[in-house]
Amino acid sequence: MTSEQVQKFQKNFPSILVNEPMNKHTNIRIGGVAKLYLVAVDIDELIDAMEMATKENIPFYIFGGGSNMLVSDDGYQGLMIQIGFREIKVREKTIIADSGAITSAIARQSVAEDLEGLEWAGSLPGTIGGAIYGNSGCWGGEMKDVVVTVDAIRLSDMKRVVYTNAECKFDYRDSIFKHEPHVILRATLGLKTTADSLAVKARMEEYFTKRKETQPFIESSAGCMFKNFIYKDESELDRLKNSVKEIPLEMLAKKSISAGWLVSQIGMKGERIGDAEISDKHGNFIVNLGNARAQDVLMLTSKAKMKIRDQYNIMLEDEIELVGF
Ligand code: EPU
């Protein structure tokens, strides 16, 4: 990017930052500098920034909360845009949320308004746009259960589109947005009214306690590093069955083997490279003990993947988004 291009952006977007360290904006506190960094305060500013980047032939990357991403130590040589519009409106049983709204804030507001259906997300990190993109879920809930429509810009033709739930093609940690580039702008969520809001609130707090008990919560991390291993046929588990004493029944029932459990089976919990450490609490999390580099995280995840592949013939897939590699 030339200095003339940087100046052009500065002129058009006075709040834009140059050489902004991404470790300030990611939950795992890792990442080199983004050449340009803009918090888009509304849809118009977002569109203007994308259009200018396209015209100048500068790559752009759009993110919400920085909860599920690992940015390279070399940073990002383009325009990093954070969604900065975060309005949440509650209309009876419907929530209309800007994509930059914090998912846990939406969940907490919905519970306060005597609604149920999103209480599982009361401690989910990140924004609703990110949660829809990855069909986030925990404690039995998933975004696909509450999304009614999603408003987005399809980047292939820059058209505004509104997708129904079915058109979002949700699957385990998957949606159309992972396969066809879009920017999610807004979502409509459908919840139910509850006659027992105290019970819903208690459920939300129970999930929060569970998260703190079973996952690193205060430490810096990017959430789960790998997707769980979903299998169709038990023959895919032959090597695993021969190697471990027993596979927990709950996983067999769901046909989903916890990646964290697999990491614990290969004895890698607590393993450390630099300041990156596989959490002792949950094997699917890598925590940054202070000055971890993206490189350290990738070395740890590669090692875990290779060991699991070699020992159990299971190839784990990344859940986190890699940026700038
Ligand atoms: N387990 C271990 N050791 C570990 C981790 C898990 O033995 O290090 C065992 C647990 O004891 C339990 C089983 O594995 O018997 C399942 O563990 P857990 O309930 O923690 O669920 P998970 O399948 O490992 C998933 C999601 C999490 C979500 C939790 C809770 C994925 C990749 N992970 O983890 O989501 O919070 O369930 O519902 O789907 C995320 O997607 O970023 C994420 C953290």
CSV table of C-alpha atoms and ligand atoms in Angstrom, one decimal:
chain,number,residue,atom,x,y,z
A,1,MET,CA,0.0,0.0,0.0
A,2,THR,CA,1.5,3.4,-1.0
A,3,SER,CA,1.6,6.4,1.4
A,4,GLU,CA,-0.7,8.2,-1.1
A,5,GLN,CA,-3.3,5.5,-0.6
A,6,VAL,CA,-2.9,5.7,3.2
A,7,GLN,CA,-3.5,9.5,3.0
A,8,LYS,CA,-6.5,9.0,0.8
A,9,PHE,CA,-8.1,6.7,3.4
A,10,GLN,CA,-7.2,9.1,6.2
A,11,LYS,CA,-8.8,12.0,4.3
A,12,ASN,CA,-12.0,10.0,3.7
A,13,PHE,CA,-12.2,8.3,7.1
A,14,PRO,CA,-10.7,10.7,9.7
A,15,SER,CA,-11.0,8.0,12.5
A,16,ILE,CA,-8.9,5.4,10.6
A,17,LEU,CA,-5.8,4.2,12.3
A,18,VAL,CA,-2.5,3.3,10.7
A,19,ASN,CA,-0.3,0.4,11.8
A,20,GLU,CA,-2.8,-0.6,14.5
A,21,PRO,CA,-1.6,-3.6,16.6
A,22,MET,CA,-4.2,-6.4,16.3
A,23,ASN,CA,-3.3,-7.8,19.6
A,24,LYS,CA,-5.4,-5.0,21.1
A,25,HIS,CA,-8.4,-6.3,19.2
A,26,THR,CA,-8.3,-10.0,19.4
A,27,ASN,CA,-9.4,-12.0,22.5
A,28,ILE,CA,-6.2,-14.1,22.4
A,29,ARG,CA,-4.2,-10.9,22.4
A,30,ILE,CA,-2.1,-11.9,19.4
A,31,GLY,CA,-1.5,-10.3,16.0
A,32,GLY,CA,0.9,-7.9,14.3
A,33,VAL,CA,-0.2,-4.5,12.9
A,34,ALA,CA,-3.0,-3.9,10.5
A,35,LYS,CA,-1.8,-1.4,7.9
A,36,LEU,CA,-5.2,0.4,8.2
A,37,TYR,CA,-7.8,-0.1,10.9
A,38,LEU,CA,-11.4,1.3,10.8
A,39,VAL,CA,-14.3,0.8,13.1
A,40,ALA,CA,-17.3,1.3,10.8
A,41,VAL,CA,-19.9,3.1,12.8
A,42,ASP,CA,-22.7,2.5,10.3
A,43,ILE,CA,-23.6,0.6,7.2
A,44,ASP,CA,-22.8,3.6,4.9
A,45,GLU,CA,-19.3,3.9,6.3
A,46,LEU,CA,-18.8,0.2,5.9
A,47,ILE,CA,-19.9,0.3,2.3
A,48,ASP,CA,-17.8,3.4,1.5
A,49,ALA,CA,-14.7,1.7,3.0
A,50,MET,CA,-15.2,-1.5,1.1
A,51,GLU,CA,-15.7,0.4,-2.1
A,52,MET,CA,-12.6,2.5,-1.7
A,53,ALA,CA,-10.5,-0.5,-0.8
A,54,THR,CA,-11.8,-2.3,-3.9
A,55,LYS,CA,-11.1,0.7,-6.1
A,56,GLU,CA,-7.6,1.0,-4.7
A,57,ASN,CA,-7.1,-2.8,-5.1
A,58,ILE,CA,-6.4,-3.1,-1.3
A,59,PRO,CA,-7.6,-6.3,0.5
A,60,PHE,CA,-10.0,-5.8,3.3
A,61,TYR,CA,-11.1,-8.1,6.2
A,62,ILE,CA,-14.2,-7.6,8.2
A,63,PHE,CA,-14.6,-8.8,11.8
A,64,GLY,CA,-16.9,-8.4,14.8
A,65,GLY,CA,-15.5,-9.1,18.2
A,66,GLY,CA,-12.1,-10.7,17.6
A,67,SER,CA,-13.1,-13.7,19.6
A,68,ASN,CA,-12.5,-16.5,17.2
A,69,MET,CA,-9.5,-15.2,15.1
A,70,LEU,CA,-5.8,-15.6,15.0
A,71,VAL,CA,-4.0,-12.8,13.2
A,72,SER,CA,-0.5,-13.4,11.9
A,73,ASP,CA,2.6,-12.0,13.7
A,74,ASP,CA,3.3,-10.2,10.4
A,75,GLY,CA,-0.1,-8.5,10.7
A,76,TYR,CA,-2.5,-7.6,7.9
A,77,GLN,CA,-1.3,-5.6,4.9
A,78,GLY,CA,-4.7,-4.2,4.0
A,79,LEU,CA,-7.8,-2.6,5.6
A,80,MET,CA,-9.1,-4.2,8.7
A,81,ILE,CA,-12.7,-3.2,9.4
A,82,GLN,CA,-14.4,-3.8,12.7
A,83,ILE,CA,-18.2,-3.7,12.7
A,84,GLY,CA,-19.0,-0.8,15.1
A,85,PHE,CA,-22.8,-0.7,14.8
A,86,ARG,CA,-24.4,-2.5,17.7
A,87,GLU,CA,-28.0,-1.6,18.1
A,88,ILE,CA,-30.4,-4.1,19.7
A,89,LYS,CA,-34.1,-3.7,19.4
A,90,VAL,CA,-36.7,-6.0,21.1
A,91,ARG,CA,-40.1,-6.1,19.5
A,92,GLU,CA,-42.3,-8.6,21.4
A,93,LYS,CA,-40.7,-12.0,20.7
A,94,THR,CA,-38.4,-10.7,18.0
A,95,ILE,CA,-35.0,-9.3,18.4
A,96,ILE,CA,-33.4,-7.1,15.6
A,97,ALA,CA,-29.7,-6.8,16.2
A,98,ASP,CA,-27.0,-5.1,14.3
A,99,SER,CA,-24.2,-7.5,13.5
A,100,GLY,CA,-21.8,-5.8,15.8
A,101,ALA,CA,-24.0,-6.3,18.8
A,102,ILE,CA,-22.4,-8.4,21.5
A,103,THR,CA,-24.1,-11.8,21.6
A,104,SER,CA,-24.0,-12.1,25.4
A,105,ALA,CA,-25.6,-8.7,25.7
A,106,ILE,CA,-28.4,-9.7,23.4
A,107,ALA,CA,-28.9,-12.9,25.4
A,108,ARG,CA,-29.0,-11.0,28.7
A,109,GLN,CA,-31.4,-8.4,27.3
A,110,SER,CA,-33.7,-11.1,26.0
A,111,VAL,CA,-33.8,-12.8,29.4
A,112,ALA,CA,-34.5,-9.5,31.1
A,113,GLU,CA,-37.4,-9.0,28.7
A,114,ASP,CA,-38.9,-12.4,29.7
A,115,LEU,CA,-37.9,-14.2,26.6
A,116,GLU,CA,-36.3,-17.6,26.3
A,117,GLY,CA,-34.3,-19.3,23.6
A,118,LEU,CA,-31.0,-17.5,23.8
A,119,GLU,CA,-30.1,-18.1,27.5
A,120,TRP,CA,-27.3,-20.5,26.4
A,121,ALA,CA,-25.5,-17.6,24.9
A,122,GLY,CA,-25.3,-15.5,28.0
A,123,SER,CA,-21.5,-16.0,28.2
A,124,LEU,CA,-20.7,-16.6,24.5
A,125,PRO,CA,-17.9,-14.3,23.4
A,126,GLY,CA,-18.1,-12.2,20.3
A,127,THR,CA,-20.7,-10.5,18.2
A,128,ILE,CA,-23.9,-11.8,16.7
A,129,GLY,CA,-22.5,-11.4,13.2
A,130,GLY,CA,-19.6,-13.6,14.1
A,131,ALA,CA,-21.9,-16.1,15.9
A,132,ILE,CA,-24.1,-16.4,12.8
A,133,TYR,CA,-21.1,-16.7,10.5
A,134,GLY,CA,-19.9,-19.7,12.5
A,135,ASN,CA,-23.3,-21.0,13.7
A,136,SER,CA,-21.9,-20.8,17.2
A,137,GLY,CA,-23.4,-22.9,19.9
A,138,CYS,CA,-22.9,-24.2,23.4
A,139,TRP,CA,-24.9,-26.0,26.1
A,140,GLY,CA,-27.3,-27.5,23.6
A,141,GLY,CA,-28.2,-24.2,21.9
A,142,GLU,CA,-27.1,-23.1,18.4
A,143,MET,CA,-27.6,-19.9,16.4
A,144,LYS,CA,-29.5,-21.8,13.8
A,145,ASP,CA,-32.3,-22.4,16.4
A,146,VAL,CA,-33.0,-18.7,16.8
A,147,VAL,CA,-32.1,-17.0,13.5
A,148,VAL,CA,-35.2,-15.9,11.4
A,149,THR,CA,-33.5,-13.7,8.8
A,150,VAL,CA,-30.0,-12.3,8.1
A,151,ASP,CA,-29.4,-9.1,6.3
A,152,ALA,CA,-26.1,-9.1,4.5
A,153,ILE,CA,-24.1,-7.7,1.6
A,154,ARG,CA,-23.0,-10.4,-0.9
A,155,LEU,CA,-19.5,-9.4,-1.8
A,156,SER,CA,-19.5,-11.1,-5.3
A,157,ASP,CA,-21.9,-8.4,-6.6
A,158,MET,CA,-22.1,-6.0,-3.6
A,159,LYS,CA,-25.9,-6.6,-3.5
A,160,ARG,CA,-28.0,-6.3,-0.3
A,161,VAL,CA,-29.6,-9.7,0.4
A,162,VAL,CA,-31.9,-11.0,3.1
A,163,TYR,CA,-31.6,-14.7,3.8
A,164,THR,CA,-34.1,-16.9,5.6
A,165,ASN,CA,-32.9,-19.4,8.1
A,166,ALA,CA,-33.0,-22.2,5.5
A,167,GLU,CA,-31.0,-20.1,3.0
A,168,CYS,CA,-28.3,-19.6,5.6
A,169,LYS,CA,-27.5,-23.3,5.2
A,170,PHE,CA,-26.6,-23.7,8.8
A,171,ASP,CA,-24.7,-26.8,9.9
A,172,TYR,CA,-22.4,-27.7,12.7
A,173,ARG,CA,-20.1,-24.5,13.0
A,174,ASP,CA,-21.0,-23.8,9.4
A,175,SER,CA,-23.2,-21.5,7.3
A,176,ILE,CA,-23.3,-20.2,3.7
A,177,PHE,CA,-21.3,-17.2,4.9
A,178,LYS,CA,-18.2,-19.4,5.4
A,179,HIS,CA,-18.4,-20.5,1.7
A,180,GLU,CA,-19.6,-17.4,-0.1
A,181,PRO,CA,-18.1,-14.1,1.0
A,182,HIS,CA,-20.7,-11.8,2.6
A,183,VAL,CA,-20.8,-9.1,5.2
A,184,ILE,CA,-23.5,-9.7,7.8
A,185,LEU,CA,-25.3,-6.5,8.7
A,186,ARG,CA,-28.2,-7.3,10.8
A,187,ALA,CA,-30.2,-10.3,12.1
A,188,THR,CA,-33.7,-11.0,13.2
A,189,LEU,CA,-34.0,-13.6,16.0
A,190,GLY,CA,-37.2,-15.3,17.0
A,191,LEU,CA,-37.6,-16.2,20.7
A,192,LYS,CA,-40.4,-17.4,22.9
A,193,THR,CA,-42.1,-15.6,25.8
A,194,THR,CA,-41.7,-17.4,29.1
A,195,ALA,CA,-44.0,-17.6,32.0
A,196,ASP,CA,-41.0,-18.4,34.3
A,197,SER,CA,-38.4,-15.9,33.6
A,198,LEU,CA,-36.6,-16.7,36.9
A,199,ALA,CA,-36.0,-20.2,35.7
A,200,VAL,CA,-34.6,-18.9,32.4
A,201,LYS,CA,-32.3,-16.5,34.2
A,202,ALA,CA,-31.2,-19.3,36.5
A,203,ARG,CA,-30.4,-21.5,33.5
A,204,MET,CA,-28.3,-18.7,32.0
A,205,GLU,CA,-26.3,-18.3,35.2
A,206,GLU,CA,-25.9,-22.1,35.5
A,207,TYR,CA,-24.4,-22.2,31.9
A,208,PHE,CA,-22.1,-19.3,32.9
A,209,THR,CA,-20.9,-21.2,36.0
A,210,LYS,CA,-20.4,-24.3,33.8
A,211,ARG,CA,-18.3,-22.3,31.3
A,212,LYS,CA,-16.1,-21.0,34.1
A,213,GLU,CA,-15.7,-24.4,35.6
A,214,THR,CA,-14.9,-26.3,32.4
A,215,GLN,CA,-13.2,-23.7,30.1
A,216,PRO,CA,-10.5,-21.1,30.6
A,217,PHE,CA,-12.5,-17.9,31.0
A,218,ILE,CA,-10.3,-15.2,32.4
A,219,GLU,CA,-7.3,-16.1,30.3
A,220,SER,CA,-6.8,-14.8,26.8
A,221,SER,CA,-7.9,-17.4,24.2
A,222,ALA,CA,-9.6,-17.7,20.8
A,223,GLY,CA,-12.2,-20.1,22.0
A,224,CYS,CA,-12.2,-23.6,20.7
A,225,MET,CA,-9.3,-24.1,18.2
A,226,PHE,CA,-10.8,-27.2,16.5
A,227,LYS,CA,-14.2,-28.4,15.5
A,228,ASN,CA,-15.4,-31.5,17.2
A,229,PHE,CA,-15.0,-34.7,15.1
A,230,ILE,CA,-18.4,-35.5,13.6
A,231,TYR,CA,-18.6,-39.0,12.1
A,232,LYS,CA,-21.3,-40.8,10.1
A,233,ASP,CA,-20.0,-44.3,10.5
A,234,GLU,CA,-18.5,-45.9,13.7
A,235,SER,CA,-15.9,-47.6,11.5
A,236,GLU,CA,-14.3,-44.1,11.4
A,237,LEU,CA,-13.5,-44.7,15.1
A,238,ASP,CA,-11.8,-48.1,14.8
A,239,ARG,CA,-8.3,-46.8,15.5
A,240,LEU,CA,-9.6,-44.7,18.4
A,241,LYS,CA,-11.6,-47.6,19.9
A,242,ASN,CA,-8.4,-49.7,19.9
A,243,SER,CA,-6.3,-47.1,21.5
A,244,VAL,CA,-8.5,-45.7,24.4
A,245,LYS,CA,-10.1,-47.5,27.3
A,246,GLU,CA,-13.5,-46.2,26.5
A,247,ILE,CA,-15.2,-43.4,24.5
A,248,PRO,CA,-17.7,-41.5,26.6
A,249,LEU,CA,-21.2,-42.6,25.8
A,250,GLU,CA,-22.5,-39.0,25.4
A,251,MET,CA,-20.1,-38.5,22.5
A,252,LEU,CA,-21.2,-41.8,20.8
A,253,ALA,CA,-24.8,-40.8,21.3
A,254,LYS,CA,-24.2,-37.5,19.5
A,255,LYS,CA,-21.8,-39.0,16.9
A,256,SER,CA,-19.5,-36.1,17.9
A,257,ILE,CA,-16.1,-36.7,19.5
A,258,SER,CA,-14.9,-33.7,21.6
A,259,ALA,CA,-11.7,-32.3,20.1
A,260,GLY,CA,-10.7,-31.2,23.7
A,261,TRP,CA,-11.2,-34.8,24.9
A,262,LEU,CA,-9.0,-36.0,22.0
A,263,VAL,CA,-6.3,-33.5,22.9
A,264,SER,CA,-6.4,-34.8,26.5
A,265,GLN,CA,-6.2,-38.4,25.3
A,266,ILE,CA,-2.9,-37.7,23.5
A,267,GLY,CA,-1.5,-36.1,26.7
A,268,MET,CA,-1.0,-32.6,25.3
A,269,LYS,CA,-2.9,-30.6,27.9
A,270,GLY,CA,-0.5,-28.1,29.6
A,271,GLU,CA,1.9,-28.4,26.7
A,272,ARG,CA,3.6,-25.1,25.9
A,273,ILE,CA,5.4,-23.4,23.1
A,274,GLY,CA,6.7,-19.9,24.0
A,275,ASP,CA,3.8,-18.3,25.8
A,276,ALA,CA,1.1,-20.4,24.1
A,277,GLU,CA,-0.2,-23.2,26.3
A,278,ILE,CA,-2.9,-25.8,25.7
A,279,SER,CA,-5.2,-25.2,28.6
A,280,ASP,CA,-5.2,-27.6,31.5
A,281,LYS,CA,-8.9,-27.0,31.9
A,282,HIS,CA,-10.0,-27.8,28.4
A,283,GLY,CA,-7.8,-29.3,25.6
A,284,ASN,CA,-9.5,-27.4,22.8
A,285,PHE,CA,-8.3,-24.0,24.1
A,286,ILE,CA,-4.9,-22.4,23.7
A,287,VAL,CA,-4.2,-19.7,26.2
A,288,ASN,CA,-1.8,-16.8,25.8
A,289,LEU,CA,0.3,-16.6,29.0
A,290,GLY,CA,1.6,-13.2,28.1
A,291,ASN,CA,3.6,-12.8,24.9
A,292,ALA,CA,2.5,-15.7,22.8
A,293,ARG,CA,3.0,-15.4,19.0
A,294,ALA,CA,0.6,-16.7,16.3
A,295,GLN,CA,3.5,-18.9,15.2
A,296,ASP,CA,3.6,-20.6,18.7
A,297,VAL,CA,-0.2,-21.2,18.5
A,298,LEU,CA,0.0,-22.7,15.0
A,299,MET,CA,2.9,-25.0,16.0
A,300,LEU,CA,0.9,-26.3,19.0
A,301,THR,CA,-2.3,-26.8,16.9
A,302,SER,CA,-0.3,-28.6,14.1
A,303,LYS,CA,1.4,-30.8,16.6
A,304,ALA,CA,-1.9,-31.7,18.2
A,305,LYS,CA,-3.5,-32.4,14.8
A,306,MET,CA,-0.7,-34.6,13.6
A,307,LYS,CA,-0.6,-36.6,16.8
A,308,ILE,CA,-4.4,-37.2,16.7
A,309,ARG,CA,-4.2,-38.1,13.0
A,310,ASP,CA,-1.3,-40.5,13.6
A,311,GLN,CA,-2.8,-42.2,16.7
A,312,TYR,CA,-6.5,-42.2,15.9
A,313,ASN,CA,-6.7,-41.7,12.1
A,314,ILE,CA,-8.9,-38.6,12.9
A,315,MET,CA,-8.2,-35.3,11.1
A,316,LEU,CA,-9.4,-32.3,13.1
A,317,GLU,CA,-10.5,-29.2,11.3
A,318,ASP,CA,-9.7,-25.6,12.5
A,319,GLU,CA,-12.6,-23.7,14.0
A,320,ILE,CA,-10.7,-20.4,14.3
A,321,GLU,CA,-10.3,-18.0,11.5
A,322,LEU,CA,-6.7,-17.4,10.3
A,323,VAL,CA,-6.0,-13.9,9.1
A,324,GLY,CA,-3.0,-12.5,7.3
A,325,PHE,CA,-1.1,-15.8,6.8
B,1,EPU,N1,-13.4,-33.3,27.9
B,1,EPU,C1,-12.3,-33.8,28.5
B,1,EPU,N2,-11.1,-33.1,28.4
B,1,EPU,C2,-11.1,-31.9,27.9
B,1,EPU,C3,-12.2,-31.4,27.3
B,1,EPU,C4,-13.4,-32.1,27.3
B,1,EPU,O1,-12.3,-35.0,29.0
B,1,EPU,O2,-10.0,-31.3,27.9
B,1,EPU,C5,-14.7,-34.1,28.0
B,1,EPU,C6,-15.6,-33.5,29.0
B,1,EPU,O3,-15.4,-34.0,30.3
B,1,EPU,C7,-17.0,-34.0,28.4
B,1,EPU,C8,-16.7,-34.0,26.9
B,1,EPU,O4,-15.3,-34.1,26.7
B,1,EPU,O5,-17.2,-35.3,28.9
B,1,EPU,C9,-17.3,-32.8,26.2
B,1,EPU,O6,-16.7,-31.7,26.7
B,1,EPU,P1,-17.5,-30.2,26.7
B,1,EPU,O7,-18.8,-30.3,27.4
B,1,EPU,O8,-16.5,-29.2,27.2
B,1,EPU,O9,-17.8,-30.0,25.2
B,1,EPU,P2,-16.9,-29.9,23.9
B,1,EPU,O10,-17.6,-30.8,22.9
B,1,EPU,O11,-15.5,-30.1,24.2
B,1,EPU,C10,-18.3,-28.0,22.9
B,1,EPU,C11,-18.1,-26.8,22.0
B,1,EPU,C12,-17.8,-25.5,22.9
B,1,EPU,C13,-19.0,-25.3,23.8
B,1,EPU,C14,-19.1,-26.6,24.7
B,1,EPU,C15,-20.2,-26.5,25.7
B,1,EPU,C16,-17.0,-27.3,19.9
B,1,EPU,C17,-15.7,-27.4,19.2
B,1,EPU,N3,-16.9,-27.0,21.2
B,1,EPU,O12,-17.1,-28.4,23.5
B,1,EPU,O13,-17.8,-24.4,22.0
B,1,EPU,O14,-18.7,-24.2,24.7
B,1,EPU,O15,-19.3,-27.7,23.8
B,1,EPU,O16,-21.4,-26.7,25.1
B,1,EPU,O17,-18.0,-27.5,19.3
B,1,EPU,C18,-16.4,-23.1,20.6
B,1,EPU,O18,-17.1,-23.5,19.7
B,1,EPU,O19,-15.5,-22.2,20.5
B,1,EPU,C19,-16.6,-23.6,21.9
B,1,EPU,C20,-15.9,-23.4,23.0
